[in-house]
Amino acid sequence: MVGPNTDDVTFNTIPNVPITTLEINVGPIQEQSET
């Protein structure tokens, strides 16, 4: 039971802060790539 359920618990434990940080970092990177 600790197999696949572990992934769900991990995602639930991780707050939305790191996800927002990734989006902010990806923004400038995409702009530089287009340039």
PDB file of C-alpha atoms in Angstrom:
ATOM      1  CA  MET A   1       0.000   0.000   0.000  1.00  0.00           C
ATOM      2  CA  VAL A   2       3.004   2.277   0.443  1.00  0.00           C
ATOM      3  CA  GLY A   3       3.883   2.003  -3.263  1.00  0.00           C
ATOM      4  CA  PRO A   4       1.754   4.243  -5.491  1.00  0.00           C
ATOM      5  CA  ASN A   5       0.144   5.972  -2.505  1.00  0.00           C
ATOM      6  CA  THR A   6       3.535   7.429  -1.589  1.00  0.00           C
ATOM      7  CA  ASP A   7       3.547   9.592  -4.719  1.00  0.00           C
ATOM      8  CA  ASP A   8       0.101  11.024  -3.925  1.00  0.00           C
ATOM      9  CA  VAL A   9       1.168  11.854  -0.369  1.00  0.00           C
ATOM     10  CA  THR A  10       4.293  13.573  -1.670  1.00  0.00           C
ATOM     11  CA  PHE A  11       2.339  15.776  -4.071  1.00  0.00           C
ATOM     12  CA  ASN A  12      -0.168  16.630  -1.333  1.00  0.00           C
ATOM     13  CA  THR A  13       2.646  17.492   1.065  1.00  0.00           C
ATOM     14  CA  ILE A  14       4.383  19.802  -1.414  1.00  0.00           C
ATOM     15  CA  PRO A  15       2.839  23.303  -1.281  1.00  0.00           C
ATOM     16  CA  ASN A  16       2.117  25.441  -4.352  1.00  0.00           C
ATOM     17  CA  VAL A  17       5.107  27.685  -3.588  1.00  0.00           C
ATOM     18  CA  PRO A  18       7.777  25.641  -5.442  1.00  0.00           C
ATOM     19  CA  ILE A  19       5.420  25.215  -8.425  1.00  0.00           C
ATOM     20  CA  THR A  20       4.983  28.993  -8.650  1.00  0.00           C
ATOM     21  CA  THR A  21       8.759  29.436  -8.418  1.00  0.00           C
ATOM     22  CA  LEU A  22       9.264  27.061 -11.354  1.00  0.00           C
ATOM     23  CA  GLU A  23       6.730  29.001 -13.452  1.00  0.00           C
ATOM     24  CA  ILE A  24       8.515  32.279 -12.652  1.00  0.00           C
ATOM     25  CA  ASN A  25      11.881  30.752 -13.645  1.00  0.00           C
ATOM     26  CA  VAL A  26      10.511  29.204 -16.854  1.00  0.00           C
ATOM     27  CA  GLY A  27       9.064  32.563 -18.011  1.00  0.00           C
ATOM     28  CA  PRO A  28      12.363  34.432 -18.584  1.00  0.00           C
ATOM     29  CA  ILE A  29      14.014  31.250 -19.917  1.00  0.00           C
ATOM     30  CA  GLN A  30      11.382  30.895 -22.658  1.00  0.00           C
ATOM     31  CA  GLU A  31      11.760  34.567 -23.586  1.00  0.00           C
ATOM     32  CA  GLN A  32      15.544  34.184 -23.884  1.00  0.00           C
ATOM     33  CA  SER A  33      15.088  31.061 -26.014  1.00  0.00           C
ATOM     34  CA  GLU A  34      12.805  32.904 -28.454  1.00  0.00           C
ATOM     35  CA  THR A  35      15.354  35.699 -28.685  1.00  0.00           C
TER      36      THR A  35
END
